[in-house]
PDB file of C-alpha atoms in Angstrom:
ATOM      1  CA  UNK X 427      -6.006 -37.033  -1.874  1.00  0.00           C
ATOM      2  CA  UNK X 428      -8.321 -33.923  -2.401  1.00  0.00           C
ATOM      3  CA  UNK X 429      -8.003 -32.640  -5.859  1.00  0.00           C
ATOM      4  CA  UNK X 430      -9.934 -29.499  -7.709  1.00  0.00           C
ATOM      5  CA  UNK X 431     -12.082 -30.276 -10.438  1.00  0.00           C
ATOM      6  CA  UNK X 432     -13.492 -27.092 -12.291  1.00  0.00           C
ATOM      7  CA  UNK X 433     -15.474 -29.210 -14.503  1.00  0.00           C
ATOM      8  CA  UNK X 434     -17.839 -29.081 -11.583  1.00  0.00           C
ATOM      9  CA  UNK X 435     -18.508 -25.682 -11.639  1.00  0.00           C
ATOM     10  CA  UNK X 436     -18.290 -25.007 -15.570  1.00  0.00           C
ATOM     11  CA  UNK X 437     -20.399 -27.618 -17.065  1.00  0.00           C
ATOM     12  CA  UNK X 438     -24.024 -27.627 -17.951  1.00  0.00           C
ATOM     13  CA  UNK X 439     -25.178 -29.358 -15.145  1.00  0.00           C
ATOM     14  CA  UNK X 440     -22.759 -27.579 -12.518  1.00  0.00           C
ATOM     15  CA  UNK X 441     -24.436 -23.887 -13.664  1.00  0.00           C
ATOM     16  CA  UNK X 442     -27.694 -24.983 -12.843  1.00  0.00           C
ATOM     17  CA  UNK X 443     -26.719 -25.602  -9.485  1.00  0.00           C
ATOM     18  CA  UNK X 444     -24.822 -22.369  -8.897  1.00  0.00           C
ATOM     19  CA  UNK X 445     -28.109 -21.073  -9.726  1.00  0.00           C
ATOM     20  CA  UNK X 446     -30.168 -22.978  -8.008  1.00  0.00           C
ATOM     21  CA  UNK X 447     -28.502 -22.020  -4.941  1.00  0.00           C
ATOM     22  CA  UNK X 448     -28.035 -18.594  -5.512  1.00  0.00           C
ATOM     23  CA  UNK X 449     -32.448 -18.758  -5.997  1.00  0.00           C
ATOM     24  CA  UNK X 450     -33.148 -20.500  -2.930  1.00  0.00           C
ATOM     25  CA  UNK X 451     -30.874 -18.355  -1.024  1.00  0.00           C
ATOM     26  CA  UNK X 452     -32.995 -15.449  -2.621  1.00  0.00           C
ATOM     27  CA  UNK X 453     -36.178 -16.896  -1.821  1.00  0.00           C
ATOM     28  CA  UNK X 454     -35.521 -17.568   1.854  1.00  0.00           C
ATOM     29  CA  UNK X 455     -33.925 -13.834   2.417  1.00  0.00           C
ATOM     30  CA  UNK X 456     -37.598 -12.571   1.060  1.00  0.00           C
ATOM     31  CA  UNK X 457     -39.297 -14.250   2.670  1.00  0.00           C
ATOM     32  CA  UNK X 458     -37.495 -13.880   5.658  1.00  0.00           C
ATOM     33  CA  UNK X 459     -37.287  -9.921   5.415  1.00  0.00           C
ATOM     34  CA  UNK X 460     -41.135 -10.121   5.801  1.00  0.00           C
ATOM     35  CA  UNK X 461     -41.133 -11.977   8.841  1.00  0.00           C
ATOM     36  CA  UNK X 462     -42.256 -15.025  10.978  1.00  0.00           C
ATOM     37  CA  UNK X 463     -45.360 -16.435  10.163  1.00  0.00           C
ATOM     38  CA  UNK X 464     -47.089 -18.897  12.456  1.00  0.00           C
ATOM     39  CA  UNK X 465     -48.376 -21.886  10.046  1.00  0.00           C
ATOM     40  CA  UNK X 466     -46.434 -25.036   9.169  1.00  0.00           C
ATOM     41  CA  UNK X 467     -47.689 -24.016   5.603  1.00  0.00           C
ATOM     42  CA  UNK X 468     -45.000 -21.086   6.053  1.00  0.00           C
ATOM     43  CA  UNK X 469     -42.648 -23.247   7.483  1.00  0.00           C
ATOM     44  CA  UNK X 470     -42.605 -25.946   4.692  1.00  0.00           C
ATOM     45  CA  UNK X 471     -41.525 -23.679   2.288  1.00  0.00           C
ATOM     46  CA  UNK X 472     -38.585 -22.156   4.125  1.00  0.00           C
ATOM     47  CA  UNK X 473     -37.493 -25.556   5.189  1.00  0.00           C
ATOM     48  CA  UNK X 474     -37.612 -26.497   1.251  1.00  0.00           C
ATOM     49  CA  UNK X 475     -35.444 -23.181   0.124  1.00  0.00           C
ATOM     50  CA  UNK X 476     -32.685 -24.016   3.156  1.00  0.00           C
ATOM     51  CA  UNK X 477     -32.401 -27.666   2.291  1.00  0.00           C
ATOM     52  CA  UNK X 478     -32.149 -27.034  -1.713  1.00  0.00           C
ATOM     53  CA  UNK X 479     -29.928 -24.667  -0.846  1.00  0.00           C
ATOM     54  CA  UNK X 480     -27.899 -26.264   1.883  1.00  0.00           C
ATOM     55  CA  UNK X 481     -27.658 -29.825  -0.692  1.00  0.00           C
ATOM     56  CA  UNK X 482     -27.037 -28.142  -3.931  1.00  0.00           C
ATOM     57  CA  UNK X 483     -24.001 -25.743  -2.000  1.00  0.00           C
ATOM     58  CA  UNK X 484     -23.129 -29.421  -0.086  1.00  0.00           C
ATOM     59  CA  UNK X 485     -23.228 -31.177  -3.764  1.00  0.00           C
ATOM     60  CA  UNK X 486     -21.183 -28.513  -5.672  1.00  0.00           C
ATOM     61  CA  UNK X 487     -18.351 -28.133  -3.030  1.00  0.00           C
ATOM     62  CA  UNK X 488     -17.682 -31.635  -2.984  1.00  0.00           C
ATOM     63  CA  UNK X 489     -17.676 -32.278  -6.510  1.00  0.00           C
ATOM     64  CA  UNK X 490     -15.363 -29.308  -6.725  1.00  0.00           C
ATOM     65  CA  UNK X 491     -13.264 -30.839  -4.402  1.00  0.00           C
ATOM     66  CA  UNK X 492     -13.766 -34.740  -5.785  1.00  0.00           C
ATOM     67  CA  UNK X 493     -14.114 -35.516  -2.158  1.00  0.00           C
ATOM     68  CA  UNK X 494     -17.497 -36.943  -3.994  1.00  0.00           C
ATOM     69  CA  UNK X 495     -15.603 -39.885  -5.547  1.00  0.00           C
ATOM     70  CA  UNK X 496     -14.657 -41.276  -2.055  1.00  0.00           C
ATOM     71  CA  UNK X 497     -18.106 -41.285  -0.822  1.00  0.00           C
ATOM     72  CA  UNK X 498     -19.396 -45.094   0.025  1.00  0.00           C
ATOM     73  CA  UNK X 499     -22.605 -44.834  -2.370  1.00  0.00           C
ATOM     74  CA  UNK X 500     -23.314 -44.539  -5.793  1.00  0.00           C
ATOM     75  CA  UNK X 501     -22.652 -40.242  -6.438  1.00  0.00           C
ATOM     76  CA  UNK X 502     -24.523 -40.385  -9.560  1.00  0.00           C
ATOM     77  CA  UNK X 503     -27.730 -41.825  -8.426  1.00  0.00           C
ATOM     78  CA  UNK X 504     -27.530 -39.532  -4.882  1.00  0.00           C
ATOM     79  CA  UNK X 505     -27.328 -36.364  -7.241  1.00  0.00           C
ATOM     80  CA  UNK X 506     -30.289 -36.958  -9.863  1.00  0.00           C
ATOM     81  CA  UNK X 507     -32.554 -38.654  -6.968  1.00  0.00           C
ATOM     82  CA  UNK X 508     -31.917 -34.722  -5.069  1.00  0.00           C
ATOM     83  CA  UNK X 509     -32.431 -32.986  -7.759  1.00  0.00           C
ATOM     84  CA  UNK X 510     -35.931 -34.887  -8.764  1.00  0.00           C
ATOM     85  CA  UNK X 511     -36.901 -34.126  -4.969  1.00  0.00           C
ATOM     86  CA  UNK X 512     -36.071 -30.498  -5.283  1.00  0.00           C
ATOM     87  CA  UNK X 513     -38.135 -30.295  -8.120  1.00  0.00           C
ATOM     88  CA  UNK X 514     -41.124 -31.511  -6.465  1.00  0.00           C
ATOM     89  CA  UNK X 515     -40.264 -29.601  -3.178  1.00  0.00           C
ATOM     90  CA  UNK X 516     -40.011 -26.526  -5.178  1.00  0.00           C
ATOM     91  CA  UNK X 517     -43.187 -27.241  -7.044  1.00  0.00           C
ATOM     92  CA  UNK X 518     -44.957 -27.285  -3.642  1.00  0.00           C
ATOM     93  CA  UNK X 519     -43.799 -23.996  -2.326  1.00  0.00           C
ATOM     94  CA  UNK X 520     -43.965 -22.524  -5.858  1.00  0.00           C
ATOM     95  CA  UNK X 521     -47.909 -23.725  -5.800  1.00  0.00           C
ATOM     96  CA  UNK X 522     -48.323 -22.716  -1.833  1.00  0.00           C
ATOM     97  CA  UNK X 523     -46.416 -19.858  -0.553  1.00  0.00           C
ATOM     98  CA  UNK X 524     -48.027 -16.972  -3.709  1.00  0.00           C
ATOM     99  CA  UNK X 525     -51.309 -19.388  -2.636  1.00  0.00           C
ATOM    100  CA  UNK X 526     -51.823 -18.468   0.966  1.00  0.00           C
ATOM    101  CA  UNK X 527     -48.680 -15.553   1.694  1.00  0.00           C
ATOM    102  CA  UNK X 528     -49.067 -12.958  -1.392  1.00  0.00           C
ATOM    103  CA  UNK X 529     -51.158 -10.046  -2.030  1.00  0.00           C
ATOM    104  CA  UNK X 530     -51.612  -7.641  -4.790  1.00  0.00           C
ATOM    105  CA  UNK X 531     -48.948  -4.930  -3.029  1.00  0.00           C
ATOM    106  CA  UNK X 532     -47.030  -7.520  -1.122  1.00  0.00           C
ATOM    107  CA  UNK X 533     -44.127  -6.733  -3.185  1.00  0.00           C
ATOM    108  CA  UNK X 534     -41.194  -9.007  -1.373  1.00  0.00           C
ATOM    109  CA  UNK X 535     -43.639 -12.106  -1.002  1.00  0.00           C
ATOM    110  CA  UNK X 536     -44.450 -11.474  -4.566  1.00  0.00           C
ATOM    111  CA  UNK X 537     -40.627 -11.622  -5.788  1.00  0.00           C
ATOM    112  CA  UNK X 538     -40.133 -14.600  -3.532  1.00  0.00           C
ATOM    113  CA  UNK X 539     -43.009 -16.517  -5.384  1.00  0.00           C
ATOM    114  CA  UNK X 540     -41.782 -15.851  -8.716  1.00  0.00           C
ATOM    115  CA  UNK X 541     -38.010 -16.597  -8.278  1.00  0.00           C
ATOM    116  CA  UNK X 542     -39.251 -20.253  -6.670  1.00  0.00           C
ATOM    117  CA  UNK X 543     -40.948 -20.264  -9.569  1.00  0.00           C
ATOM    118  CA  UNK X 544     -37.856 -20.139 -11.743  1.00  0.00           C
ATOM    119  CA  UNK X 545     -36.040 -22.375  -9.135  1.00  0.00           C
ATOM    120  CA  UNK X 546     -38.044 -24.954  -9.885  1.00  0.00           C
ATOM    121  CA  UNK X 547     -37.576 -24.650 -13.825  1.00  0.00           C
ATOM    122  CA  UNK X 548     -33.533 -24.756 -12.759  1.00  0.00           C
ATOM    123  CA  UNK X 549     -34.337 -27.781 -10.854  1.00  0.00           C
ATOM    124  CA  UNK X 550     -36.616 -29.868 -13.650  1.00  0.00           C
ATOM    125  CA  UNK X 551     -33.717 -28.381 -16.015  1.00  0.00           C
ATOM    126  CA  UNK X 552     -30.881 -30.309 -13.943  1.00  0.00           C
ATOM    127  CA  UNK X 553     -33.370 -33.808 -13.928  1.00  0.00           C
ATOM    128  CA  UNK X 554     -33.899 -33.559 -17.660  1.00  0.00           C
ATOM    129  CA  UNK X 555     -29.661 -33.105 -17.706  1.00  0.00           C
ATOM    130  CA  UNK X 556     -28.895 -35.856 -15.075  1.00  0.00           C
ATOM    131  CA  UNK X 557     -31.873 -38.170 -17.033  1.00  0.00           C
ATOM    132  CA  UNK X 558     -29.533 -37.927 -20.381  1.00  0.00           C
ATOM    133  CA  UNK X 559     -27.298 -40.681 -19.932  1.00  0.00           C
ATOM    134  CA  UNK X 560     -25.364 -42.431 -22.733  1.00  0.00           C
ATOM    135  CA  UNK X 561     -27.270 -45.574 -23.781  1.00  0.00           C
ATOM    136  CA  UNK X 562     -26.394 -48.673 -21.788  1.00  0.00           C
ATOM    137  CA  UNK X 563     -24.940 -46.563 -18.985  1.00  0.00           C
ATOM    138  CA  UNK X 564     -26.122 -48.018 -15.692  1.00  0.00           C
ATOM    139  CA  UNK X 565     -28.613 -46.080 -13.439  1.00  0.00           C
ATOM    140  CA  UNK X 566     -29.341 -46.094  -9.662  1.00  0.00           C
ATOM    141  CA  UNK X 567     -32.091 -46.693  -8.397  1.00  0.00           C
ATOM    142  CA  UNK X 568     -33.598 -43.103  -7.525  1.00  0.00           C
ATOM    143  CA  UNK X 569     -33.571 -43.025 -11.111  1.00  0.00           C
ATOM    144  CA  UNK X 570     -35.736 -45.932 -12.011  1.00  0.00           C
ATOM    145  CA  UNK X 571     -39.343 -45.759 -11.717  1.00  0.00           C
ATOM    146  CA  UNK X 572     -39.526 -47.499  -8.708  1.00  0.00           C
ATOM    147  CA  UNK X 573     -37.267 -45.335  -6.662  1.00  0.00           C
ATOM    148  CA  UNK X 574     -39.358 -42.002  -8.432  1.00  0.00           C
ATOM    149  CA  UNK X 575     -42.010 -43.753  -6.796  1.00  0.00           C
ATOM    150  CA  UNK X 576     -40.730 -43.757  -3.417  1.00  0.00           C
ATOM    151  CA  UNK X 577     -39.791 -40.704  -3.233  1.00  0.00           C
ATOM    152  CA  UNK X 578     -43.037 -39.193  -4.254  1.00  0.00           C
ATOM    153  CA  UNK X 579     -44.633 -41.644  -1.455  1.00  0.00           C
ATOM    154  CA  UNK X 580     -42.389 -40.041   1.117  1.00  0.00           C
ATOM    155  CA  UNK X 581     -43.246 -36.270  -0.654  1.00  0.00           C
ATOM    156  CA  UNK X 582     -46.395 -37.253  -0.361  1.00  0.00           C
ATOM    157  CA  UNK X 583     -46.434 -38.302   3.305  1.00  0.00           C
ATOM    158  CA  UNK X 584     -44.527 -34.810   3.983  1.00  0.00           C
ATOM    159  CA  UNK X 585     -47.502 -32.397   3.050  1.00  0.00           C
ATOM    160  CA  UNK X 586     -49.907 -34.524   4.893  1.00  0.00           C
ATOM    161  CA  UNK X 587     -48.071 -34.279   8.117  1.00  0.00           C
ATOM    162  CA  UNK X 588     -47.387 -30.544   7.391  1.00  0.00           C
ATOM    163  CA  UNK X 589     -51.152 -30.290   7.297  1.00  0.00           C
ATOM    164  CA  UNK X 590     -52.070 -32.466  10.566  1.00  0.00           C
ATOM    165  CA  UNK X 591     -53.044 -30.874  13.388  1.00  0.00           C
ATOM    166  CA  UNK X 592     -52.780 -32.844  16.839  1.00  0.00           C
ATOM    167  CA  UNK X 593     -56.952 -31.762  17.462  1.00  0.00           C
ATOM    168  CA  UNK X 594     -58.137 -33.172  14.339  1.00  0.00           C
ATOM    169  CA  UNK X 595     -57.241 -36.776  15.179  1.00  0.00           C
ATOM    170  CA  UNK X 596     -56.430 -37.088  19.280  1.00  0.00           C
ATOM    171  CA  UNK X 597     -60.135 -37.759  20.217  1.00  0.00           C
ATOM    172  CA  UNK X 598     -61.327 -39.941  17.378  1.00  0.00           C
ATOM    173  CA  UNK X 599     -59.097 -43.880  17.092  1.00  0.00           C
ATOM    174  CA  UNK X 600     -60.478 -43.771  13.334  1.00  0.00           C
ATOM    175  CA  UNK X 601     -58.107 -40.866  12.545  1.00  0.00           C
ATOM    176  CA  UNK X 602     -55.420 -41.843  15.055  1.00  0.00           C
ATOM    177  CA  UNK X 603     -55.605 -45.105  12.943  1.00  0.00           C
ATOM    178  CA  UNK X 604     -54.815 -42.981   9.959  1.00  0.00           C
ATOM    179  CA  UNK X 605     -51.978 -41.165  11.536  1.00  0.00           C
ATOM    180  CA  UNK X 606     -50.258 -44.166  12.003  1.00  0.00           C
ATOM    181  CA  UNK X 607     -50.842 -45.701   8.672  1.00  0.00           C
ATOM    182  CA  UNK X 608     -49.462 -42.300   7.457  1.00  0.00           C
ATOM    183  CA  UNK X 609     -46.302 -42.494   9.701  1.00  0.00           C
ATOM    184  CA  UNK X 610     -45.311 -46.593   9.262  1.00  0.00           C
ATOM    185  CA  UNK X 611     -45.509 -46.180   5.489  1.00  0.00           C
ATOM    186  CA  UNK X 612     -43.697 -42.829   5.352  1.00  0.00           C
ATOM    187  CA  UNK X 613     -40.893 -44.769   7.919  1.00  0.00           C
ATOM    188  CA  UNK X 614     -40.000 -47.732   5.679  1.00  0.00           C
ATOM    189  CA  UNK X 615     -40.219 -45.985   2.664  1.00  0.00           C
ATOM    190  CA  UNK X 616     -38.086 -43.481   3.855  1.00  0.00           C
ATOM    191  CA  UNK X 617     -35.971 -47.066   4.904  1.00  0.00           C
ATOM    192  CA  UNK X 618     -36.004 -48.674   1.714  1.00  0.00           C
ATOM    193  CA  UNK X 619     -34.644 -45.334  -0.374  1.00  0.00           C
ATOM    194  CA  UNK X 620     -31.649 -45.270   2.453  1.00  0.00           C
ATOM    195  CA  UNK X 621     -31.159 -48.721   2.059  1.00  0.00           C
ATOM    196  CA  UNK X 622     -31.282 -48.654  -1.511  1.00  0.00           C
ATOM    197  CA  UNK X 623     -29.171 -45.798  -1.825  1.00  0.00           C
ATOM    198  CA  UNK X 624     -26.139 -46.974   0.322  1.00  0.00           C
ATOM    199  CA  UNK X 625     -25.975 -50.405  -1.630  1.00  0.00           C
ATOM    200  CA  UNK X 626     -26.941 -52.403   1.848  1.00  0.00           C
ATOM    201  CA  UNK X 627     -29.539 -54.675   0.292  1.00  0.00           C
ATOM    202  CA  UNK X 628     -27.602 -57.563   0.177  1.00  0.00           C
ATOM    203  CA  UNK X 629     -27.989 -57.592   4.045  1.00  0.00           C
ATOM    204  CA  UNK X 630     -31.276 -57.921   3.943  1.00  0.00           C
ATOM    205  CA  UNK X 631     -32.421 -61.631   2.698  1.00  0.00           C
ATOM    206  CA  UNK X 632     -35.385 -61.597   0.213  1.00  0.00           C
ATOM    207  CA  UNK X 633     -35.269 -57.792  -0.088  1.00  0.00           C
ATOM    208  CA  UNK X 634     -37.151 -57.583  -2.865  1.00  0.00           C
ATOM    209  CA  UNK X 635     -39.824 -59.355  -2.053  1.00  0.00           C
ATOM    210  CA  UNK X 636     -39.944 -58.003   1.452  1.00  0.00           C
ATOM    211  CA  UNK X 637     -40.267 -54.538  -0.421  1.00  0.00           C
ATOM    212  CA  UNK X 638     -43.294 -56.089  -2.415  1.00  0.00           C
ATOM    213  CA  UNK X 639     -44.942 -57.419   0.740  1.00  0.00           C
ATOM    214  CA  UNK X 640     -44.126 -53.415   2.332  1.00  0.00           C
ATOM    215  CA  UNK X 641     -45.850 -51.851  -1.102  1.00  0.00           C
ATOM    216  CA  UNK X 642     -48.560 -54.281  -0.479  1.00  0.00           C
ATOM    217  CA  UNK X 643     -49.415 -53.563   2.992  1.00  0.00           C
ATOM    218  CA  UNK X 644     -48.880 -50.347   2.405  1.00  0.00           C
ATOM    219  CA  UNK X 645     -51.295 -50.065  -0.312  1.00  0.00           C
ATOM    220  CA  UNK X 646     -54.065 -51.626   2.110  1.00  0.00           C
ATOM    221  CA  UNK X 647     -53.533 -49.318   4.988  1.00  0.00           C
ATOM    222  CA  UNK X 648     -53.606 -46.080   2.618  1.00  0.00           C
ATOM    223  CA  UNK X 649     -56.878 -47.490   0.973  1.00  0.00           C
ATOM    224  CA  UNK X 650     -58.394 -47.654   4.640  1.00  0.00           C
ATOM    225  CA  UNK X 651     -56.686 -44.306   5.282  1.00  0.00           C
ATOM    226  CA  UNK X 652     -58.796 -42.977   1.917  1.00  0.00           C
ATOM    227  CA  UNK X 653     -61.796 -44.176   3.374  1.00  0.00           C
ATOM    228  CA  UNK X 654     -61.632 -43.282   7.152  1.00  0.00           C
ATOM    229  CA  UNK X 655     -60.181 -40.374   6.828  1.00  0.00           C
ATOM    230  CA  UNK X 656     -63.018 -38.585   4.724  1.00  0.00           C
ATOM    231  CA  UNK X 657     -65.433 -40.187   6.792  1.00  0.00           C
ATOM    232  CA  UNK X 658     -64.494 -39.191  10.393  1.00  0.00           C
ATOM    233  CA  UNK X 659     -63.271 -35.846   9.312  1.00  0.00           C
ATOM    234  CA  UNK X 660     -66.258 -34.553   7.136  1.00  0.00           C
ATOM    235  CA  UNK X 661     -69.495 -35.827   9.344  1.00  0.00           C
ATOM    236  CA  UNK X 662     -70.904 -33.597  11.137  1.00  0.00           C
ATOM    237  CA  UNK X 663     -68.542 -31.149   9.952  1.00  0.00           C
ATOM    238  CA  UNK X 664     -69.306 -28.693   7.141  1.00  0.00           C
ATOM    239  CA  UNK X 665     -66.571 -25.854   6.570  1.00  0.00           C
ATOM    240  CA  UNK X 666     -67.762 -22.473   8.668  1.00  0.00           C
ATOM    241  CA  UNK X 667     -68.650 -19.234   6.847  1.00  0.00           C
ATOM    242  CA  UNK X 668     -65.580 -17.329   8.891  1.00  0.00           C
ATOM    243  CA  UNK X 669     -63.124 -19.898   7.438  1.00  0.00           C
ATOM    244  CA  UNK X 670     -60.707 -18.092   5.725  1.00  0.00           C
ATOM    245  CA  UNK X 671     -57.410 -18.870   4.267  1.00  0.00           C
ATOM    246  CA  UNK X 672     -54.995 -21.314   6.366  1.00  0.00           C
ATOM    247  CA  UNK X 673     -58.250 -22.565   7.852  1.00  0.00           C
ATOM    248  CA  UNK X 674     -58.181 -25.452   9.680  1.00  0.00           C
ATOM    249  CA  UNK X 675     -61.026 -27.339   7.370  1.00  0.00           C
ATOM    250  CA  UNK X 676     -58.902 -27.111   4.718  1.00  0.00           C
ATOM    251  CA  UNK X 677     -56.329 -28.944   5.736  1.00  0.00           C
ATOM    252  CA  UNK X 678     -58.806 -31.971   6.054  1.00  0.00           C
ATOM    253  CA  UNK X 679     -59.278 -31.565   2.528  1.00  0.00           C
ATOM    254  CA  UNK X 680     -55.039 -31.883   1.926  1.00  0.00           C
ATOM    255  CA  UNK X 681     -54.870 -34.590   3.536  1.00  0.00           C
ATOM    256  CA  UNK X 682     -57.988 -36.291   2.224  1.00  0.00           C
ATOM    257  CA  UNK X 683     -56.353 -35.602  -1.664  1.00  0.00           C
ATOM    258  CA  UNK X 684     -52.829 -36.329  -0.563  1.00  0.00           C
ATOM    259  CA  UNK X 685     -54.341 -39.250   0.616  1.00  0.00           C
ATOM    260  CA  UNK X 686     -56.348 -40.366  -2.794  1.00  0.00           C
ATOM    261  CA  UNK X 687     -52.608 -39.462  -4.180  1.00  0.00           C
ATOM    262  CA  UNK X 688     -50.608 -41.763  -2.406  1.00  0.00           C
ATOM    263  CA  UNK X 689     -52.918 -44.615  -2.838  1.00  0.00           C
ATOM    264  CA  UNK X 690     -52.177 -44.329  -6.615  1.00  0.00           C
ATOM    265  CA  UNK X 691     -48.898 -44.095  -6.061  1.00  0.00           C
ATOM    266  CA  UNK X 692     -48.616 -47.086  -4.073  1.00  0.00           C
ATOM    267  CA  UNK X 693     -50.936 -49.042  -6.106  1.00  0.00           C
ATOM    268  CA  UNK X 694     -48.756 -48.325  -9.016  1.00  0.00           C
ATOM    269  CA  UNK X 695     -45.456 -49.008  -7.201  1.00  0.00           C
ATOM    270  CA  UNK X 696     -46.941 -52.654  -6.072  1.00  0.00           C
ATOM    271  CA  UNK X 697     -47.690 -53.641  -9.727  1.00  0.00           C
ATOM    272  CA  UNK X 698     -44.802 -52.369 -10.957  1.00  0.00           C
ATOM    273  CA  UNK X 699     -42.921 -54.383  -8.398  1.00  0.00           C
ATOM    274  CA  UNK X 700     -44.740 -57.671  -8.873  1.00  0.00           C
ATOM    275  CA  UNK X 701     -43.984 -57.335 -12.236  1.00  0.00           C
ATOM    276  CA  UNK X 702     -40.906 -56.432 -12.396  1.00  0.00           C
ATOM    277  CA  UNK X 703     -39.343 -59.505  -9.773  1.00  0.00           C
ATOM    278  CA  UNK X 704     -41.738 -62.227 -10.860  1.00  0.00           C
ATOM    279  CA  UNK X 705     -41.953 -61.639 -14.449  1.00  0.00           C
ATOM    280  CA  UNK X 706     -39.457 -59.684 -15.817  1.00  0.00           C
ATOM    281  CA  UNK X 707     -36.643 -61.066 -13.908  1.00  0.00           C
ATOM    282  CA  UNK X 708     -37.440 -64.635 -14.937  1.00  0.00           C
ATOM    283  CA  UNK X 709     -37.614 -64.193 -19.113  1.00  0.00           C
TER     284      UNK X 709
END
């Protein structure tokens, strides 16, 4: 039975969200008062201000209505792994948008830069809230280390495809080679935090070790990304004196640091992993 639970609306944690989404909403009207903008740059960040919005209005109705508490998967760990994306989404656009979309009298795109700005304070605010749990509370796994590192994998993969462009790769099988190292690793990650979150492990046999085998491989195809990428991108190919902003050459360089990035990332998640089944589970 659907109950009302004002709680959701009135504590700490439930005011951030109400303004959250009233911020997002604000940035999205902005930006789209100015108008359409051909780049995928421009289309990242009003993607990230409609889904914060749409998930933090989605999250707050249903804990209003405790329909939350019949949901098959663990609420809690849903909620805090959202609100650590948002964060990072919002950092993005926050960084981006006043980067390549503001000028010094662009009033509206101006407004719209800062209030993302504070959206993503409202956002890290609601982490640092979600984060304080009472000691010996249990935690899901978007908010262990290993699930903050998936999800950064999968950010990660995000602003490299927003910064692909089908020319730069068709005609060399170096890049292609890339692309697809960038798209597998980006799939099962994207797997693993679904399967994670929905508590359907147990149907997979060994699945912790299969993930350690995934962080592995993945590790070794990003490295070769790191490499290749560079490589078959920048030869031959120094950045033209009419490049401006949104240039094309640019986004090489995105990709080649989002790249270096998720190596890191996945370097760190493999260790962690190893360590974490073959050592810490056995003391």
């Amino acid at each position: 039975m659907i109950g009302v639970d004002l709680r959701a609306l009135t504590q700490p944690v439930g005011i951030m969200r109400i303004m959250a989404a009233i911020l997002t909403c604000m940035c999205f009207s902005l930006v789209a008062t100015v108008g359409y903008v051909q780049s995928p740059y421009w289309a990242w960040c009003m993607f990230t201000w409609c889904f914060c919005f749409f998930f933090t209005l989605l999250i707050l109705i249903l804990e209003f209505t405790t329909v939350n508490a019949k949901l098959p998967f663990a609420w809690d760990d849903f909620t805090t792994g959202f609100a650590m994306l948002s964060t990072l989404m919002c950092l993005s656009v926050s960084i981006i948008y006043p980067t390549f979309f503001t000028c010094k009298t662009c009033h509206r795109q101006i407004g719209a830069s800062v209030v993302s700005w504070v959206c993503f304070g409202v956002y890290a605010g609601e982490v640092v809230l979600t984060r304080l749990r009472p000691s010996g509370q249990n935690i899901g796994f978007l908010s262990t280390l290993p699930g903050i590192m998936k999800m950064l994998e999968t950010f990660l993969a995000c602003l490299i495809f927003m910064s692909l462009e089908t020319g730069q790769y068709s005609s060399s099988p170096g890049l292609q080679w890339c692309v697809a190292a960038y798209s597998l690793c980006f799939i099962f990650a994207l797997l693993i935090i679904l399967l994670t979150t929905a508590q359907l492990t147990s149907f997979v046999p060994y699945f912790d070790k299969v993930v350690i085998v995934y962080n592995i491989l993945a590790a070794v195809m990003y490295t070769t990304a790191m490499v290749i990428w560079p490589l078959y991108s920048f030869r031959n190919n120094k950045r033209p004196i009419t490049c401006a902003s949104l240039c094309p050459w640019d986004k090489l360089v995105v990709v080649t640091f989002m790249t270096i990035f998720n190596v890191i990332v996945y370097t760190l998640d493999t260790v962690y992993s190893i360590r974490l089944v073959f050592f810490v589970s056995n003391e």
